Amino acid sequence: MKLLHCPSISTYKPKLHSQDCPFSRRNSVDFVSIGRKSRISVAVVNAAADSGRGVKVETAATAVVVEKPMIERHRFEVLPGKPLPFGATATDGGVNFAVFSSHATSATLCLITLSDLPQKRVTVQIFLDPLANKTGDVWHVFLKGDFENMLYGYKFDGKFSPEEGHFFDSSQIVLDPYAKATVSRGEYGVLGPADDCWPPMAGMVPSAADQFDWEGDLPLKFPQRDVVIYEMHVRGYTNHESSGTKFPGTYRGVVEKLDHLKELGVNCIELMPCHEFNELEYYSYNSVLGDYKFNFWGYSTVNFFSPMGRYSSAGLSNCGLGAINEFKYLVKEAHKRGIEVIMDVVFNHTAEGNENGPIVSFRGVDNSVFYMLAPKGEFYNYSGCGNTFNCNHPIVRQFIVDCLRYWVTEMHVDGFRFDLASILTRSSSLWDAVNVYGNSTDVDVITTGTPLTSPPLIDMISNDPILRGVKLIAEAWDCGGLYQVGTFPHWGIWSEWNGKYRDIVRQFIKGTDGFSGALAECLCGSPNLYQEGGRNPWNSINFVCAHDGFTLADLVTYNDKHNLANGEDNKDGENHNNSWNCGEEGEFASISVKKLRKRQMRNFFLCLMVSQGVPMIYMGDEYGHTKGGNNNTYCHDNYINYFRWDKKDESSSEFFRFCCLVTKFRHECESLGLDGFPTAERLQWHGHAPGTPDWSETSRFVAFTLVDKVKGELYVAFNASHLPVTITLPDRPGYRWQPLVDTGKPAPYDFLTDDLPGRETAAKQYSHFLDANQYPMLSYSSIILLLSTDDDA
C-alpha cells in the first residue's frame, strides 16, 4: 500500500466569498452574483439591467477593475430544476443543470461565453438556493434563455480541510463530471494564455437541436471469438507527414486510413484514451531530444464523458459539439467497414493527482467521495499516479455506469478495455458494515482498498441491461501489487488482457528452456487460467506487444531498454522485458542477425494468430515499427510514437504482407476461434515424431494438428531451438501434407499463396521430404502445413 502524505499548506489564503445580488425582471427572477477577482479567476456579471450600462467591479484584495458591457441575450429565466439526470440536459424549453455534492455548503452555476473563457471571466453567475435548488445531495437549476456560445462550470464552497478530505475553494470554477464536452484550448500542444499549461476548462451547454445523422448505424455485435483487435493511438496513427491525410492526428484522420486496417484483417480497433485529458500535463523541455515532453498516451483523464477535443479537426467549433460529432463520425465509418470500436478507459485515477495536484473537477466537487482516502485525508495510490478513484462508492460506481452507458447508447462504441482494472475491485473509503449492510455486524472489518470477491461496480456493469451486451476487457492488475489475471471477477462475460500469455510466448520463442508446456496452454486459449472459472478461450485477450513496452521489432532487437530520450536517466520503464536481440544490440547489426530478427518477428505473429483466444496487434507492429528500444514512450509527441506510413509502404517491408496473409488465414479457419477449449477429438500434440510431444524442461519444440471444418486439418509447429531439426509428420493415408507457411524461408516464400509467382517451384523444393512424410525446419522457425489428397498434391 502506498500513501502520499499531505504536507501543511502554508501558502493557502483565505477564500473570497461572492456576494449575492438578486435582480428582478418582469415575472421571472435571475439569481445573479457579482464575483470577485481571486488568485485563480475573474468573475464578471452581465446583469439583467434594462439600462444596458456596464458593471464595474473592484476588489480591495486585487485592485483589479473589469468592465463589461451588458448583453441583453444573457437574460435567463431561472426555475428550480430537477435533481435527475445529472449533468446539463437540454429540452425544448431550456436546460436543466444537476450536480452531486454532499459536503458543499453552497453552489453557484457559472455561465461563460467562449470568448470569456481564455480570460478566466465568468459571464453570468447563478447562485443555487439550498432550499429551492437542492434535493438531497443534488444541486439543480433549470434555465431558459439564449445559450449561444455559452459554456458552464460550478463554484462550490465548504471546508478547505485536506486532513478531512475536503478541498472546497469558492474561487475555483470546476468542471461538471457529467459534462458531455470539455472546452479549453482548441489546438493540440499549444499553451494557454500566459503559457498556462492548465488553462481554464468549462463544459458545453447542450441544445435540443443538436443532432447527428447516424445513417441507420447499428452495433456490429461480432462474436468475440471472431475478433482481431488493433490497439491504436488516434493522434499517433496519422500525425506523421507520411500519412498524407487531410486531417492528420484526428478522428477524421483515422477514418482516412481505415482501409489499411481492412487490408490487415482487423475488425476491431481499441482506441487508447480518447476521454478529455491534458496533453500539457507533463509539459517540460527535454534536453535530450531538444523538444518538449507531453502526456502523449493520455492515461490521465480530466472528464470521462467528453471525447478528447484536440483529437478533433473541428477545434472549438460549436463549443465542443464538433468533437462529439467527429468521434461519432469515426465510429459510424468504422462500422461501415465492418470494424468495431472499443475504448481504453481509465477509471482508476484522474488527472488531479495527489494533494499537490490541480483542482479541476472531482476534487472541487466532492473530493472525499470521488477519491479513495486514508483516515487523515491522504490519497491512496494504487494507480501509481497520485490518486485512486473511489470506484465502489455508491455515487462513484453509478457515475461510472452512467458514463459507460452514454458511450454505448449515444456514441455507439462496442465495448471497453479497463486500464488497471483491479482497482475497480477494491473496497471504497466508506466500506464498513453500516454502509454495506445497513447496520453493524460481526463480520470482519474490510479496510479501504481490500480486494472484493464480488465488487459492486463490476456486479453493476456485468448485470446492466445495456452494458452486459458489449465487450468488457480488464487489464487485471494495478500498481498496488494486485494481480488478477485468471481470477478477475467476471460474471461469465469479462475478458482479460492475458499478461501471462505475453510473458510465456516471449520466453518460448526466444528459446528459453522450460516453457514448452506453458506455450501449449497459451495455444489452447489458457484453459489453466479460464476453464475452471467457467470461461472460454475468447475470454483471453492474447498479445505479444502493447503500447506499454517494446514494439515487436524492438523485442527482437534489444536486450535492454534504451529510455534516455525520456530525460529520466533510463530509470523509467520495465527492466524485465523477456526480449532477445538475436546476438547484437541495436539496429545496426550483421546480415545474419537481421535475418534471424525477421524470422523471430514472423514467429511471434504466427503464434499470436494460431492461438485460441482473441489476438491483439499493437499499432505499427505490422510493418516493424521501432521506438529505438524505448519501452516507455508516454511523453513523446514525435516520430517515436507516430505510425510511419513511409516505412509501411517501402517495398522492403515485406512483413506487412506476411501479417495480412496470416490474419486472413485465421479468419478463414473455423478451428482458430473456438467457443470452447479444444479437446483430443480435435487437437493432437506432437514432437519430432507424431504423437510424442516433449514437455521436458529442455524441450524447445511444440507441434500440434488441428481438425478444421473448412481447411480439413492443420499441422503447426514451433522450433525455438538454436539447432535445425527434421520432423516426422503424422501419417494420413490417402492424404499428403502441403507447405503453406514457413518463417524460415525468405519473403515472399514465407507464405505460399495460390497466385505467388514461382509457387510450384518453391513447393517442390521440399517434395522429397514430404514424400517421406518429413519436413526440415530451420532453427527459430515455425510452420503451417495443410492436408490435401494425393490427387491434389
Short mmCIF file of C-alpha atoms in Angstrom, two decimals, residues 319-614:
data_model
loop_
_atom_site.label_atom_id
_atom_site.label_comp_id
_atom_site.label_asym_id
_atom_site.label_seq_id
_atom_site.Cartn_x
_atom_site.Cartn_y
_atom_site.Cartn_z
CA CYS A 319 -18.36 24.77 -28.03
CA GLY A 320 -17.21 21.15 -28.25
CA LEU A 321 -20.08 19.71 -30.28
CA GLY A 322 -17.73 19.43 -33.25
CA ALA A 323 -15.52 16.99 -31.33
CA ILE A 324 -18.53 14.90 -30.31
CA ASN A 325 -19.77 14.65 -33.88
CA GLU A 326 -16.31 13.87 -35.23
CA PHE A 327 -15.90 10.99 -32.81
CA LYS A 328 -19.34 9.72 -33.85
CA TYR A 329 -18.26 10.02 -37.47
CA LEU A 330 -15.25 7.79 -36.77
CA VAL A 331 -17.45 5.14 -35.15
CA LYS A 332 -20.01 5.27 -37.96
CA GLU A 333 -17.37 4.96 -40.70
CA ALA A 334 -15.61 2.14 -38.88
CA HIS A 335 -18.88 0.24 -38.61
CA LYS A 336 -19.49 0.73 -42.32
CA ARG A 337 -16.22 -1.11 -42.94
CA GLY A 338 -17.04 -3.92 -40.54
CA ILE A 339 -14.77 -2.63 -37.77
CA GLU A 340 -15.88 -2.38 -34.15
CA VAL A 341 -14.61 0.38 -31.85
CA ILE A 342 -13.51 -0.32 -28.27
CA MET A 343 -12.39 2.43 -25.90
CA ASP A 344 -9.50 2.20 -23.45
CA VAL A 345 -10.97 3.81 -20.31
CA VAL A 346 -9.06 4.95 -17.21
CA PHE A 347 -11.47 4.83 -14.29
CA ASN A 348 -8.70 4.01 -11.82
CA HIS A 349 -7.48 7.59 -11.32
CA THR A 350 -7.81 11.12 -12.72
CA ALA A 351 -5.56 13.99 -13.76
CA GLU A 352 -5.95 15.75 -10.40
CA GLY A 353 -3.14 13.73 -8.82
CA ASN A 354 -2.40 13.84 -5.10
CA GLU A 355 -2.94 16.72 -2.68
CA ASN A 356 -0.47 18.83 -4.65
CA GLY A 357 -2.35 18.42 -7.91
CA PRO A 358 -4.75 20.89 -9.54
CA ILE A 359 -8.39 21.34 -8.61
CA VAL A 360 -10.11 20.71 -11.94
CA SER A 361 -13.32 18.78 -11.34
CA PHE A 362 -13.87 15.88 -8.92
CA ARG A 363 -11.66 17.31 -6.17
CA GLY A 364 -13.51 20.60 -6.17
CA VAL A 365 -16.95 18.94 -6.38
CA ASP A 366 -16.57 16.45 -3.53
CA ASN A 367 -13.04 15.12 -3.01
CA SER A 368 -13.84 12.73 -0.17
CA VAL A 369 -16.45 10.95 -2.28
CA PHE A 370 -14.62 10.60 -5.58
CA TYR A 371 -11.21 9.57 -4.25
CA MET A 372 -10.00 6.75 -2.04
CA LEU A 373 -8.70 8.43 1.11
CA ALA A 374 -6.93 7.32 4.26
CA PRO A 375 -8.34 8.46 7.67
CA LYS A 376 -6.23 11.62 7.71
CA GLY A 377 -7.05 12.60 4.14
CA GLU A 378 -4.02 11.11 2.41
CA PHE A 379 -4.60 9.75 -1.08
CA TYR A 380 -4.29 6.03 -1.67
CA ASN A 381 -2.15 5.50 -4.75
CA TYR A 382 -2.97 2.06 -6.16
CA SER A 383 -2.76 3.63 -9.63
CA GLY A 384 0.81 4.87 -9.32
CA CYS A 385 -0.44 8.29 -10.49
CA GLY A 386 -1.11 10.07 -7.21
CA ASN A 387 -4.74 9.20 -6.55
CA THR A 388 -7.19 6.30 -6.80
CA PHE A 389 -10.76 6.72 -7.98
CA ASN A 390 -13.18 5.58 -5.27
CA CYS A 391 -14.84 3.16 -7.69
CA ASN A 392 -17.02 1.16 -5.31
CA HIS A 393 -18.54 4.15 -3.53
CA PRO A 394 -22.28 4.17 -4.40
CA ILE A 395 -22.12 7.59 -6.07
CA VAL A 396 -18.92 6.85 -8.00
CA ARG A 397 -19.97 3.46 -9.26
CA GLN A 398 -23.25 4.94 -10.52
CA PHE A 399 -21.22 7.67 -12.22
CA ILE A 400 -19.08 5.07 -13.99
CA VAL A 401 -22.11 3.05 -15.12
CA ASP A 402 -23.83 6.22 -16.38
CA CYS A 403 -20.69 7.13 -18.31
CA LEU A 404 -20.32 3.71 -19.93
CA ARG A 405 -24.00 3.69 -20.90
CA TYR A 406 -23.59 7.10 -22.52
CA TRP A 407 -20.71 5.94 -24.71
CA VAL A 408 -22.67 2.88 -25.79
CA THR A 409 -26.05 4.50 -26.39
CA GLU A 410 -25.02 7.96 -27.61
CA MET A 411 -21.60 7.35 -29.14
CA HIS A 412 -22.25 3.77 -30.39
CA VAL A 413 -18.99 2.27 -29.14
CA ASP A 414 -18.81 -1.52 -28.99
CA GLY A 415 -17.01 -2.08 -25.73
CA PHE A 416 -14.32 -1.05 -23.29
CA ARG A 417 -10.86 -2.03 -22.13
CA PHE A 418 -10.44 -1.00 -18.47
CA ASP A 419 -6.97 0.27 -17.58
CA LEU A 420 -5.64 -1.09 -14.25
CA ALA A 421 -9.00 -2.77 -13.76
CA SER A 422 -8.03 -4.46 -10.50
CA ILE A 423 -8.59 -1.08 -8.82
CA LEU A 424 -12.25 -1.45 -9.79
CA THR A 425 -12.42 -4.46 -7.46
CA ARG A 426 -11.01 -2.71 -4.36
CA SER A 427 -13.23 -1.62 -1.49
CA SER A 428 -14.10 2.06 -1.23
CA SER A 429 -13.26 4.54 1.52
CA LEU A 430 -16.72 4.01 3.02
CA TRP A 431 -16.55 0.21 3.06
CA ASP A 432 -17.73 -0.60 6.56
CA ALA A 433 -20.53 -2.69 8.00
CA VAL A 434 -23.04 0.14 8.30
CA ASN A 435 -22.57 1.32 4.73
CA VAL A 436 -22.60 -2.20 3.32
CA TYR A 437 -25.22 -3.96 5.41
CA GLY A 438 -27.20 -1.05 6.85
CA ASN A 439 -26.16 -1.82 10.42
CA SER A 440 -23.25 -3.08 12.45
CA THR A 441 -22.44 -6.77 12.09
CA ASP A 442 -19.96 -9.21 13.50
CA VAL A 443 -18.24 -9.73 10.14
CA ASP A 444 -14.58 -8.89 9.80
CA VAL A 445 -13.89 -5.25 9.05
CA ILE A 446 -12.93 -4.65 5.43
CA THR A 447 -10.35 -1.91 5.18
CA THR A 448 -10.11 0.60 2.36
CA GLY A 449 -8.62 -0.92 -0.79
CA THR A 450 -9.22 -4.56 0.15
CA PRO A 451 -9.91 -6.71 -2.95
CA LEU A 452 -13.54 -7.80 -3.03
CA THR A 453 -14.74 -11.12 -4.38
CA SER A 454 -17.98 -9.52 -5.63
CA PRO A 455 -17.20 -5.84 -6.14
CA PRO A 456 -20.41 -3.80 -6.53
CA LEU A 457 -19.15 -1.86 -9.55
CA ILE A 458 -18.25 -5.00 -11.54
CA ASP A 459 -21.57 -6.52 -10.45
CA MET A 460 -23.47 -3.47 -11.73
CA ILE A 461 -21.66 -3.40 -15.07
CA SER A 462 -21.92 -7.15 -15.58
CA ASN A 463 -25.66 -7.22 -14.96
CA ASP A 464 -26.57 -3.93 -16.57
CA PRO A 465 -29.11 -4.49 -19.38
CA ILE A 466 -27.10 -2.25 -21.73
CA LEU A 467 -23.50 -2.94 -20.73
CA ARG A 468 -23.57 -6.71 -20.40
CA GLY A 469 -24.10 -6.89 -24.17
CA VAL A 470 -20.86 -5.10 -25.10
CA LYS A 471 -17.26 -6.26 -24.96
CA LEU A 472 -15.70 -5.83 -21.50
CA ILE A 473 -11.94 -6.30 -21.17
CA ALA A 474 -9.98 -5.95 -17.93
CA GLU A 475 -6.31 -5.14 -17.53
CA ALA A 476 -6.38 -7.38 -14.49
CA TRP A 477 -3.66 -5.81 -12.36
CA ASP A 478 -2.79 -2.49 -10.72
CA CYS A 479 0.22 -0.64 -9.32
CA GLY A 480 -0.59 -1.73 -5.76
CA GLY A 481 0.50 -5.31 -6.48
CA LEU A 482 -2.96 -6.79 -7.09
CA TYR A 483 -2.56 -9.25 -10.00
CA GLN A 484 -5.79 -10.94 -11.08
CA VAL A 485 -5.07 -12.48 -14.48
CA GLY A 486 -7.27 -15.57 -14.50
CA THR A 487 -9.12 -14.57 -11.32
CA PHE A 488 -10.75 -11.24 -12.17
CA PRO A 489 -14.44 -11.21 -11.09
CA HIS A 490 -16.13 -11.87 -14.42
CA TRP A 491 -19.80 -12.95 -14.22
CA GLY A 492 -19.01 -15.07 -17.27
CA ILE A 493 -18.66 -12.11 -19.64
CA TRP A 494 -15.43 -10.25 -18.79
CA SER A 495 -12.27 -10.88 -20.78
CA GLU A 496 -8.73 -10.10 -19.65
CA TRP A 497 -5.54 -8.80 -21.16
CA ASN A 498 -3.59 -12.02 -20.76
CA GLY A 499 -0.24 -10.78 -19.50
CA LYS A 500 0.83 -14.36 -18.79
CA TYR A 501 0.37 -15.20 -22.47
CA ARG A 502 2.69 -12.33 -23.41
CA ASP A 503 5.39 -13.43 -20.99
CA ILE A 504 5.25 -17.14 -21.86
CA VAL A 505 5.24 -16.64 -25.63
CA ARG A 506 8.18 -14.24 -25.40
CA GLN A 507 10.14 -16.70 -23.29
CA PHE A 508 9.47 -19.70 -25.53
CA ILE A 509 10.02 -18.02 -28.91
CA LYS A 510 13.38 -16.63 -27.83
CA GLY A 511 14.48 -20.11 -26.81
CA THR A 512 14.22 -20.18 -23.01
CA ASP A 513 14.07 -23.69 -21.53
CA GLY A 514 11.09 -24.84 -19.52
CA PHE A 515 8.23 -23.21 -21.44
CA SER A 516 7.03 -25.84 -23.92
CA GLY A 517 4.12 -26.97 -21.72
CA ALA A 518 3.20 -23.41 -20.87
CA LEU A 519 3.17 -22.50 -24.56
CA ALA A 520 0.77 -25.38 -25.23
CA GLU A 521 -1.62 -23.86 -22.68
CA CYS A 522 -1.38 -20.50 -24.45
CA LEU A 523 -2.08 -22.08 -27.83
CA CYS A 524 -5.26 -23.58 -26.39
CA GLY A 525 -6.58 -20.30 -25.01
CA SER A 526 -5.09 -20.65 -21.50
CA PRO A 527 -7.53 -23.20 -20.04
CA ASN A 528 -5.32 -23.28 -16.94
CA LEU A 529 -6.48 -19.71 -16.28
CA TYR A 530 -10.04 -19.62 -17.57
CA GLN A 531 -11.60 -23.08 -17.80
CA GLU A 532 -12.16 -23.75 -14.10
CA GLY A 533 -13.94 -20.43 -13.64
CA GLY A 534 -16.41 -21.27 -16.41
CA ARG A 535 -14.93 -19.03 -19.06
CA ASN A 536 -13.90 -19.74 -22.64
CA PRO A 537 -10.87 -19.15 -24.88
CA TRP A 538 -12.26 -15.82 -26.09
CA ASN A 539 -12.03 -14.50 -22.52
CA SER A 540 -8.27 -14.38 -23.11
CA ILE A 541 -7.04 -11.31 -24.99
CA ASN A 542 -3.72 -12.55 -26.34
CA PHE A 543 -0.94 -10.12 -27.11
CA VAL A 544 2.82 -10.11 -27.52
CA CYS A 545 3.25 -6.33 -27.55
CA ALA A 546 1.20 -3.31 -26.49
CA HIS A 547 1.71 0.42 -26.08
CA ASP A 548 3.46 -0.16 -22.76
CA GLY A 549 6.74 -1.95 -23.50
CA PHE A 550 8.80 -2.88 -26.53
CA THR A 551 7.37 -2.90 -30.02
CA LEU A 552 7.63 -6.21 -31.88
CA ALA A 553 10.66 -5.03 -33.83
CA ASP A 554 12.38 -3.80 -30.67
CA LEU A 555 11.56 -7.06 -28.88
CA VAL A 556 13.96 -8.86 -31.24
CA THR A 557 16.50 -6.01 -31.45
CA TYR A 558 17.23 -5.05 -27.85
CA ASN A 559 18.08 -6.94 -24.69
CA ASP A 560 17.83 -3.80 -22.59
CA LYS A 561 15.61 -0.73 -22.55
CA HIS A 562 17.00 2.46 -24.03
CA ASN A 563 14.88 5.21 -22.49
CA LEU A 564 17.35 8.08 -22.31
CA ALA A 565 15.14 10.11 -24.66
CA ASN A 566 12.63 10.36 -21.81
CA GLY A 567 15.01 12.54 -19.84
CA GLU A 568 14.91 10.31 -16.76
CA ASP A 569 18.39 8.76 -16.96
CA ASN A 570 16.95 5.45 -18.19
CA LYS A 571 15.41 4.82 -14.78
CA ASP A 572 11.82 4.64 -16.02
CA GLY A 573 10.11 1.74 -17.78
CA GLU A 574 10.12 -2.01 -17.21
CA ASN A 575 13.51 -3.69 -16.68
CA HIS A 576 12.34 -7.24 -17.38
CA ASN A 577 11.17 -7.42 -20.98
CA ASN A 578 11.85 -11.07 -21.88
CA SER A 579 13.41 -9.78 -25.08
CA TRP A 580 16.36 -11.05 -27.13
CA ASN A 581 18.43 -9.04 -29.58
CA CYS A 582 19.33 -12.16 -31.61
CA GLY A 583 23.00 -11.70 -30.89
CA GLU A 584 23.74 -8.00 -31.32
CA GLU A 585 22.26 -4.98 -29.54
CA GLY A 586 20.62 -2.28 -31.63
CA GLU A 587 19.51 -1.73 -35.19
CA PHE A 588 22.99 -1.79 -36.70
CA ALA A 589 23.73 -5.48 -36.92
CA SER A 590 25.09 -8.12 -39.27
CA ILE A 591 23.03 -9.54 -42.11
CA SER A 592 22.67 -12.90 -40.39
CA VAL A 593 21.33 -11.26 -37.21
CA LYS A 594 18.86 -9.16 -39.20
CA LYS A 595 17.59 -12.28 -40.98
CA LEU A 596 17.07 -14.01 -37.65
CA ARG A 597 15.19 -10.99 -36.32
CA LYS A 598 12.80 -11.06 -39.28
CA ARG A 599 12.25 -14.75 -38.65
CA GLN A 600 11.51 -14.14 -34.98
CA MET A 601 9.00 -11.41 -35.80
CA ARG A 602 7.18 -13.83 -38.09
CA ASN A 603 7.29 -16.49 -35.37
CA PHE A 604 5.68 -14.17 -32.83
CA PHE A 605 2.95 -13.04 -35.20
CA LEU A 606 2.18 -16.56 -36.35
CA CYS A 607 1.93 -17.79 -32.76
CA LEU A 608 -0.48 -14.97 -31.96
CA MET A 609 -2.74 -15.86 -34.89
CA VAL A 610 -2.87 -19.63 -34.36
CA SER A 611 -3.62 -19.37 -30.62
CA GLN A 612 -7.14 -19.84 -29.31
CA GLY A 613 -8.44 -16.64 -27.80
CA VAL A 614 -8.58 -13.11 -29.18
#
